[in-house]
């Protein structure tokens, strides 16, 4: 089986380096499945899961936006933040979700910022449960 190298890095450092059979990401233009030999591309990512697929198993990584660069033998993801499921603190994410929901009921707030915080928290809770 052909493999493709994957590197996921954030401003805090590397989060994942490895070889997989397929990577599925949520680009702003929609979901993209990337196999070895994919045409080069660069795309912005949304808050969501990056799914690393190998031996019929799938490992999700929680990613909070950023950029994807695809070359035929390598996928590089530069994310604002990224966590493997086992590194996610679910309590922290639940508290962040509650804070964001409370803020959204407030009139004088930056709604977009609260929505993004809520999306990050929900993504972490979802991925930690997988
Ligand atoms: P919070 O309000 O809890 O800080 P946030 O969504 O604002 O959440 P980010 O700014 O996205 O947090 O991330 C800041 C740093 O904290 C990043 O390194 C990120 O990986 C880490 N982080 C955030 N939430 C969690 C979590 N629930 N579990 C583990 N790491 C987290």
JSON list of C-alpha atoms and ligand atoms in Angstrom, two decimals:
[
{"chain": "A", "resi": 1, "resn": "UNK", "atom": "CA", "xyz": [0.00, 0.00, 0.00]},
{"chain": "A", "resi": 2, "resn": "UNK", "atom": "CA", "xyz": [1.34, 3.44, -0.97]},
{"chain": "A", "resi": 3, "resn": "UNK", "atom": "CA", "xyz": [1.80, 5.83, 1.92]},
{"chain": "A", "resi": 4, "resn": "UNK", "atom": "CA", "xyz": [1.83, 9.59, 2.25]},
{"chain": "A", "resi": 5, "resn": "UNK", "atom": "CA", "xyz": [3.78, 11.54, 4.88]},
{"chain": "A", "resi": 6, "resn": "UNK", "atom": "CA", "xyz": [1.77, 13.76, 7.18]},
{"chain": "A", "resi": 7, "resn": "UNK", "atom": "CA", "xyz": [3.07, 16.58, 9.33]},
{"chain": "A", "resi": 8, "resn": "UNK", "atom": "CA", "xyz": [0.76, 18.58, 11.62]},
{"chain": "A", "resi": 9, "resn": "UNK", "atom": "CA", "xyz": [2.37, 21.55, 13.36]},
{"chain": "A", "resi": 10, "resn": "UNK", "atom": "CA", "xyz": [1.15, 24.51, 15.43]},
{"chain": "A", "resi": 11, "resn": "UNK", "atom": "CA", "xyz": [2.88, 27.63, 16.83]},
{"chain": "A", "resi": 12, "resn": "UNK", "atom": "CA", "xyz": [3.54, 25.51, 19.96]},
{"chain": "A", "resi": 13, "resn": "UNK", "atom": "CA", "xyz": [5.40, 22.83, 17.98]},
{"chain": "A", "resi": 14, "resn": "UNK", "atom": "CA", "xyz": [4.79, 19.55, 16.12]},
{"chain": "A", "resi": 15, "resn": "UNK", "atom": "CA", "xyz": [1.65, 17.55, 16.97]},
{"chain": "A", "resi": 16, "resn": "UNK", "atom": "CA", "xyz": [1.88, 14.62, 14.54]},
{"chain": "A", "resi": 17, "resn": "UNK", "atom": "CA", "xyz": [4.46, 13.21, 12.12]},
{"chain": "A", "resi": 18, "resn": "UNK", "atom": "CA", "xyz": [3.87, 9.92, 10.39]},
{"chain": "A", "resi": 19, "resn": "UNK", "atom": "CA", "xyz": [2.99, 7.93, 7.27]},
{"chain": "A", "resi": 20, "resn": "UNK", "atom": "CA", "xyz": [-0.64, 7.09, 6.49]},
{"chain": "A", "resi": 21, "resn": "UNK", "atom": "CA", "xyz": [-2.67, 5.66, 3.62]},
{"chain": "A", "resi": 22, "resn": "UNK", "atom": "CA", "xyz": [-5.10, 8.56, 3.37]},
{"chain": "A", "resi": 23, "resn": "UNK", "atom": "CA", "xyz": [-5.78, 11.92, 5.02]},
{"chain": "A", "resi": 24, "resn": "UNK", "atom": "CA", "xyz": [-9.23, 13.49, 5.07]},
{"chain": "A", "resi": 25, "resn": "UNK", "atom": "CA", "xyz": [-9.45, 17.19, 5.95]},
{"chain": "A", "resi": 26, "resn": "UNK", "atom": "CA", "xyz": [-12.17, 19.83, 6.17]},
{"chain": "A", "resi": 27, "resn": "UNK", "atom": "CA", "xyz": [-11.10, 22.60, 3.84]},
{"chain": "A", "resi": 28, "resn": "UNK", "atom": "CA", "xyz": [-13.21, 25.75, 3.68]},
{"chain": "A", "resi": 29, "resn": "UNK", "atom": "CA", "xyz": [-14.33, 24.57, 0.23]},
{"chain": "A", "resi": 30, "resn": "UNK", "atom": "CA", "xyz": [-15.47, 21.18, 1.59]},
{"chain": "A", "resi": 31, "resn": "UNK", "atom": "CA", "xyz": [-14.10, 17.81, 2.64]},
{"chain": "A", "resi": 32, "resn": "UNK", "atom": "CA", "xyz": [-10.95, 16.62, 0.83]},
{"chain": "A", "resi": 33, "resn": "UNK", "atom": "CA", "xyz": [-9.57, 13.08, 0.75]},
{"chain": "A", "resi": 34, "resn": "UNK", "atom": "CA", "xyz": [-5.86, 12.96, -0.03]},
{"chain": "A", "resi": 35, "resn": "UNK", "atom": "CA", "xyz": [-4.10, 9.82, -1.27]},
{"chain": "A", "resi": 36, "resn": "UNK", "atom": "CA", "xyz": [-0.41, 9.45, -2.23]},
{"chain": "A", "resi": 37, "resn": "UNK", "atom": "CA", "xyz": [0.29, 11.13, -5.58]},
{"chain": "A", "resi": 38, "resn": "UNK", "atom": "CA", "xyz": [-2.33, 13.84, -5.08]},
{"chain": "A", "resi": 39, "resn": "UNK", "atom": "CA", "xyz": [-1.85, 16.98, -7.18]},
{"chain": "A", "resi": 40, "resn": "UNK", "atom": "CA", "xyz": [-0.17, 19.84, -5.30]},
{"chain": "A", "resi": 41, "resn": "UNK", "atom": "CA", "xyz": [-2.53, 22.30, -3.63]},
{"chain": "A", "resi": 42, "resn": "UNK", "atom": "CA", "xyz": [-2.82, 24.80, -0.81]},
{"chain": "A", "resi": 43, "resn": "UNK", "atom": "CA", "xyz": [-6.13, 25.33, 0.98]},
{"chain": "A", "resi": 44, "resn": "UNK", "atom": "CA", "xyz": [-7.43, 27.02, 4.13]},
{"chain": "A", "resi": 45, "resn": "UNK", "atom": "CA", "xyz": [-8.95, 24.67, 6.72]},
{"chain": "A", "resi": 46, "resn": "UNK", "atom": "CA", "xyz": [-12.00, 25.07, 8.94]},
{"chain": "A", "resi": 47, "resn": "UNK", "atom": "CA", "xyz": [-12.34, 24.02, 12.58]},
{"chain": "A", "resi": 48, "resn": "UNK", "atom": "CA", "xyz": [-12.83, 20.26, 12.37]},
{"chain": "A", "resi": 49, "resn": "UNK", "atom": "CA", "xyz": [-11.21, 16.85, 12.35]},
{"chain": "A", "resi": 50, "resn": "UNK", "atom": "CA", "xyz": [-8.20, 15.82, 10.30]},
{"chain": "A", "resi": 51, "resn": "UNK", "atom": "CA", "xyz": [-8.68, 12.07, 9.83]},
{"chain": "A", "resi": 52, "resn": "UNK", "atom": "CA", "xyz": [-5.54, 9.92, 9.49]},
{"chain": "A", "resi": 53, "resn": "UNK", "atom": "CA", "xyz": [-6.42, 6.59, 7.90]},
{"chain": "A", "resi": 54, "resn": "UNK", "atom": "CA", "xyz": [-4.28, 3.48, 8.08]},
{"chain": "A", "resi": 55, "resn": "UNK", "atom": "CA", "xyz": [-5.03, -0.30, 8.19]},
{"chain": "A", "resi": 56, "resn": "UNK", "atom": "CA", "xyz": [-8.77, 0.43, 8.07]},
{"chain": "A", "resi": 57, "resn": "UNK", "atom": "CA", "xyz": [-8.41, 2.47, 11.25]},
{"chain": "A", "resi": 58, "resn": "UNK", "atom": "CA", "xyz": [-9.01, 6.14, 11.59]},
{"chain": "A", "resi": 59, "resn": "UNK", "atom": "CA", "xyz": [-7.31, 8.53, 14.01]},
{"chain": "A", "resi": 60, "resn": "UNK", "atom": "CA", "xyz": [-8.95, 11.94, 14.27]},
{"chain": "A", "resi": 61, "resn": "UNK", "atom": "CA", "xyz": [-6.97, 15.08, 15.17]},
{"chain": "A", "resi": 62, "resn": "UNK", "atom": "CA", "xyz": [-8.83, 18.18, 16.38]},
{"chain": "A", "resi": 63, "resn": "UNK", "atom": "CA", "xyz": [-7.68, 21.13, 14.27]},
{"chain": "A", "resi": 64, "resn": "UNK", "atom": "CA", "xyz": [-8.75, 24.76, 14.78]},
{"chain": "A", "resi": 65, "resn": "UNK", "atom": "CA", "xyz": [-8.29, 26.24, 11.32]},
{"chain": "A", "resi": 66, "resn": "UNK", "atom": "CA", "xyz": [-5.03, 26.86, 9.50]},
{"chain": "A", "resi": 67, "resn": "UNK", "atom": "CA", "xyz": [-3.59, 25.79, 6.17]},
{"chain": "A", "resi": 68, "resn": "UNK", "atom": "CA", "xyz": [-3.11, 22.60, 4.25]},
{"chain": "A", "resi": 69, "resn": "UNK", "atom": "CA", "xyz": [-0.28, 22.09, 1.76]},
{"chain": "A", "resi": 70, "resn": "UNK", "atom": "CA", "xyz": [-0.37, 18.98, -0.40]},
{"chain": "A", "resi": 71, "resn": "UNK", "atom": "CA", "xyz": [2.56, 17.65, -2.40]},
{"chain": "A", "resi": 72, "resn": "UNK", "atom": "CA", "xyz": [2.47, 14.22, -4.08]},
{"chain": "A", "resi": 73, "resn": "UNK", "atom": "CA", "xyz": [4.41, 12.56, -1.22]},
{"chain": "A", "resi": 74, "resn": "UNK", "atom": "CA", "xyz": [3.59, 14.85, 1.71]},
{"chain": "A", "resi": 75, "resn": "UNK", "atom": "CA", "xyz": [0.71, 16.63, 3.44]},
{"chain": "A", "resi": 76, "resn": "UNK", "atom": "CA", "xyz": [1.63, 19.53, 5.73]},
{"chain": "A", "resi": 77, "resn": "UNK", "atom": "CA", "xyz": [-0.94, 21.10, 8.04]},
{"chain": "A", "resi": 78, "resn": "UNK", "atom": "CA", "xyz": [-0.09, 24.33, 9.82]},
{"chain": "A", "resi": 79, "resn": "UNK", "atom": "CA", "xyz": [-2.84, 24.87, 12.36]},
{"chain": "A", "resi": 80, "resn": "UNK", "atom": "CA", "xyz": [-3.66, 27.54, 14.96]},
{"chain": "A", "resi": 81, "resn": "UNK", "atom": "CA", "xyz": [-4.03, 24.65, 17.39]},
{"chain": "A", "resi": 82, "resn": "UNK", "atom": "CA", "xyz": [-4.23, 20.87, 17.01]},
{"chain": "A", "resi": 83, "resn": "UNK", "atom": "CA", "xyz": [-4.71, 18.06, 19.51]},
{"chain": "A", "resi": 84, "resn": "UNK", "atom": "CA", "xyz": [-4.66, 14.28, 19.29]},
{"chain": "A", "resi": 85, "resn": "UNK", "atom": "CA", "xyz": [-7.79, 12.83, 21.01]},
{"chain": "A", "resi": 86, "resn": "UNK", "atom": "CA", "xyz": [-5.83, 11.58, 24.03]},
{"chain": "A", "resi": 87, "resn": "UNK", "atom": "CA", "xyz": [-4.43, 15.09, 24.65]},
{"chain": "A", "resi": 88, "resn": "UNK", "atom": "CA", "xyz": [-7.85, 16.74, 24.81]},
{"chain": "A", "resi": 89, "resn": "UNK", "atom": "CA", "xyz": [-8.99, 17.91, 28.23]},
{"chain": "A", "resi": 90, "resn": "UNK", "atom": "CA", "xyz": [-12.76, 17.38, 27.94]},
{"chain": "A", "resi": 91, "resn": "UNK", "atom": "CA", "xyz": [-13.56, 19.34, 31.13]},
{"chain": "A", "resi": 92, "resn": "UNK", "atom": "CA", "xyz": [-11.69, 22.34, 29.76]},
{"chain": "A", "resi": 93, "resn": "UNK", "atom": "CA", "xyz": [-13.53, 22.07, 26.45]},
{"chain": "A", "resi": 94, "resn": "UNK", "atom": "CA", "xyz": [-16.90, 21.82, 28.24]},
{"chain": "A", "resi": 95, "resn": "UNK", "atom": "CA", "xyz": [-16.09, 24.95, 30.24]},
{"chain": "A", "resi": 96, "resn": "UNK", "atom": "CA", "xyz": [-15.05, 26.76, 27.04]},
{"chain": "A", "resi": 97, "resn": "UNK", "atom": "CA", "xyz": [-18.34, 25.66, 25.43]},
{"chain": "A", "resi": 98, "resn": "UNK", "atom": "CA", "xyz": [-20.37, 27.01, 28.37]},
{"chain": "A", "resi": 99, "resn": "UNK", "atom": "CA", "xyz": [-18.47, 30.32, 28.33]},
{"chain": "A", "resi": 100, "resn": "UNK", "atom": "CA", "xyz": [-19.05, 30.70, 24.59]},
{"chain": "A", "resi": 101, "resn": "UNK", "atom": "CA", "xyz": [-22.76, 29.88, 24.90]},
{"chain": "A", "resi": 102, "resn": "UNK", "atom": "CA", "xyz": [-23.20, 32.43, 27.72]},
{"chain": "A", "resi": 103, "resn": "UNK", "atom": "CA", "xyz": [-21.39, 35.07, 25.68]},
{"chain": "A", "resi": 104, "resn": "UNK", "atom": "CA", "xyz": [-23.66, 34.43, 22.73]},
{"chain": "A", "resi": 105, "resn": "UNK", "atom": "CA", "xyz": [-26.66, 35.45, 24.87]},
{"chain": "A", "resi": 106, "resn": "UNK", "atom": "CA", "xyz": [-24.96, 38.75, 25.60]},
{"chain": "A", "resi": 107, "resn": "UNK", "atom": "CA", "xyz": [-25.87, 41.63, 23.30]},
{"chain": "A", "resi": 108, "resn": "UNK", "atom": "CA", "xyz": [-22.59, 43.55, 23.29]},
{"chain": "A", "resi": 109, "resn": "UNK", "atom": "CA", "xyz": [-20.23, 40.86, 22.19]},
{"chain": "A", "resi": 110, "resn": "UNK", "atom": "CA", "xyz": [-18.19, 39.87, 19.22]},
{"chain": "A", "resi": 111, "resn": "UNK", "atom": "CA", "xyz": [-20.56, 37.14, 17.97]},
{"chain": "A", "resi": 112, "resn": "UNK", "atom": "CA", "xyz": [-18.11, 35.72, 15.44]},
{"chain": "A", "resi": 113, "resn": "UNK", "atom": "CA", "xyz": [-15.47, 35.27, 18.14]},
{"chain": "A", "resi": 114, "resn": "UNK", "atom": "CA", "xyz": [-17.95, 33.49, 20.43]},
{"chain": "A", "resi": 115, "resn": "UNK", "atom": "CA", "xyz": [-19.09, 31.25, 17.55]},
{"chain": "A", "resi": 116, "resn": "UNK", "atom": "CA", "xyz": [-15.50, 30.25, 16.78]},
{"chain": "A", "resi": 117, "resn": "UNK", "atom": "CA", "xyz": [-14.78, 29.50, 20.46]},
{"chain": "A", "resi": 118, "resn": "UNK", "atom": "CA", "xyz": [-17.95, 27.37, 20.57]},
{"chain": "A", "resi": 119, "resn": "UNK", "atom": "CA", "xyz": [-16.94, 25.53, 17.38]},
{"chain": "A", "resi": 120, "resn": "UNK", "atom": "CA", "xyz": [-13.46, 24.79, 18.78]},
{"chain": "A", "resi": 121, "resn": "UNK", "atom": "CA", "xyz": [-14.93, 23.48, 22.03]},
{"chain": "A", "resi": 122, "resn": "UNK", "atom": "CA", "xyz": [-17.54, 21.30, 20.30]},
{"chain": "A", "resi": 123, "resn": "UNK", "atom": "CA", "xyz": [-14.93, 19.91, 17.91]},
{"chain": "A", "resi": 124, "resn": "UNK", "atom": "CA", "xyz": [-12.69, 18.93, 20.86]},
{"chain": "A", "resi": 125, "resn": "UNK", "atom": "CA", "xyz": [-15.57, 17.31, 22.76]},
{"chain": "A", "resi": 126, "resn": "UNK", "atom": "CA", "xyz": [-16.60, 15.40, 19.64]},
{"chain": "A", "resi": 127, "resn": "UNK", "atom": "CA", "xyz": [-13.09, 14.16, 18.83]},
{"chain": "A", "resi": 128, "resn": "UNK", "atom": "CA", "xyz": [-12.22, 13.24, 22.44]},
{"chain": "A", "resi": 129, "resn": "UNK", "atom": "CA", "xyz": [-15.27, 10.95, 22.41]},
{"chain": "A", "resi": 130, "resn": "UNK", "atom": "CA", "xyz": [-14.09, 8.99, 19.33]},
{"chain": "B", "resi": 1, "resn": "LIG", "atom": "P1", "xyz": [-9.78, 27.81, 26.09]},
{"chain": "B", "resi": 1, "resn": "LIG", "atom": "O1", "xyz": [-10.80, 28.91, 26.25]},
{"chain": "B", "resi": 1, "resn": "LIG", "atom": "O2", "xyz": [-10.07, 26.61, 26.94]},
{"chain": "B", "resi": 1, "resn": "LIG", "atom": "O3", "xyz": [-8.34, 28.28, 26.16]},
{"chain": "B", "resi": 1, "resn": "LIG", "atom": "P2", "xyz": [-9.59, 27.97, 23.22]},
{"chain": "B", "resi": 1, "resn": "LIG", "atom": "O4", "xyz": [-10.41, 27.34, 22.15]},
{"chain": "B", "resi": 1, "resn": "LIG", "atom": "O5", "xyz": [-9.69, 29.46, 23.29]},
{"chain": "B", "resi": 1, "resn": "LIG", "atom": "O6", "xyz": [-9.98, 27.26, 24.59]},
{"chain": "B", "resi": 1, "resn": "LIG", "atom": "P3", "xyz": [-7.13, 27.81, 21.79]},
{"chain": "B", "resi": 1, "resn": "LIG", "atom": "O7", "xyz": [-6.79, 29.26, 21.73]},
{"chain": "B", "resi": 1, "resn": "LIG", "atom": "O8", "xyz": [-7.73, 27.16, 20.58]},
{"chain": "B", "resi": 1, "resn": "LIG", "atom": "O9", "xyz": [-8.08, 27.54, 23.07]},
{"chain": "B", "resi": 1, "resn": "LIG", "atom": "O10", "xyz": [-5.84, 26.95, 22.21]},
{"chain": "B", "resi": 1, "resn": "LIG", "atom": "C1", "xyz": [-4.84, 27.45, 23.09]},
{"chain": "B", "resi": 1, "resn": "LIG", "atom": "C2", "xyz": [-3.93, 26.29, 23.45]},
{"chain": "B", "resi": 1, "resn": "LIG", "atom": "O11", "xyz": [-4.60, 25.42, 24.38]},
{"chain": "B", "resi": 1, "resn": "LIG", "atom": "C3", "xyz": [-3.55, 25.40, 22.28]},
{"chain": "B", "resi": 1, "resn": "LIG", "atom": "O12", "xyz": [-2.24, 24.91, 22.51]},
{"chain": "B", "resi": 1, "resn": "LIG", "atom": "C4", "xyz": [-4.55, 24.24, 22.33]},
{"chain": "B", "resi": 1, "resn": "LIG", "atom": "O13", "xyz": [-4.01, 23.05, 21.78]},
{"chain": "B", "resi": 1, "resn": "LIG", "atom": "C5", "xyz": [-4.75, 24.11, 23.84]},
{"chain": "B", "resi": 1, "resn": "LIG", "atom": "N1", "xyz": [-6.11, 23.67, 24.21]},
{"chain": "B", "resi": 1, "resn": "LIG", "atom": "C6", "xyz": [-7.24, 24.40, 24.16]},
{"chain": "B", "resi": 1, "resn": "LIG", "atom": "N2", "xyz": [-8.30, 23.71, 24.64]},
{"chain": "B", "resi": 1, "resn": "LIG", "atom": "C7", "xyz": [-7.82, 22.49, 24.96]},
{"chain": "B", "resi": 1, "resn": "LIG", "atom": "C8", "xyz": [-8.41, 21.30, 25.50]},
{"chain": "B", "resi": 1, "resn": "LIG", "atom": "N3", "xyz": [-9.72, 21.23, 25.79]},
{"chain": "B", "resi": 1, "resn": "LIG", "atom": "N4", "xyz": [-7.61, 20.23, 25.73]},
{"chain": "B", "resi": 1, "resn": "LIG", "atom": "C9", "xyz": [-6.28, 20.28, 25.46]},
{"chain": "B", "resi": 1, "resn": "LIG", "atom": "N5", "xyz": [-5.67, 21.37, 24.94]},
{"chain": "B", "resi": 1, "resn": "LIG", "atom": "C10", "xyz": [-6.41, 22.47, 24.70]}
]
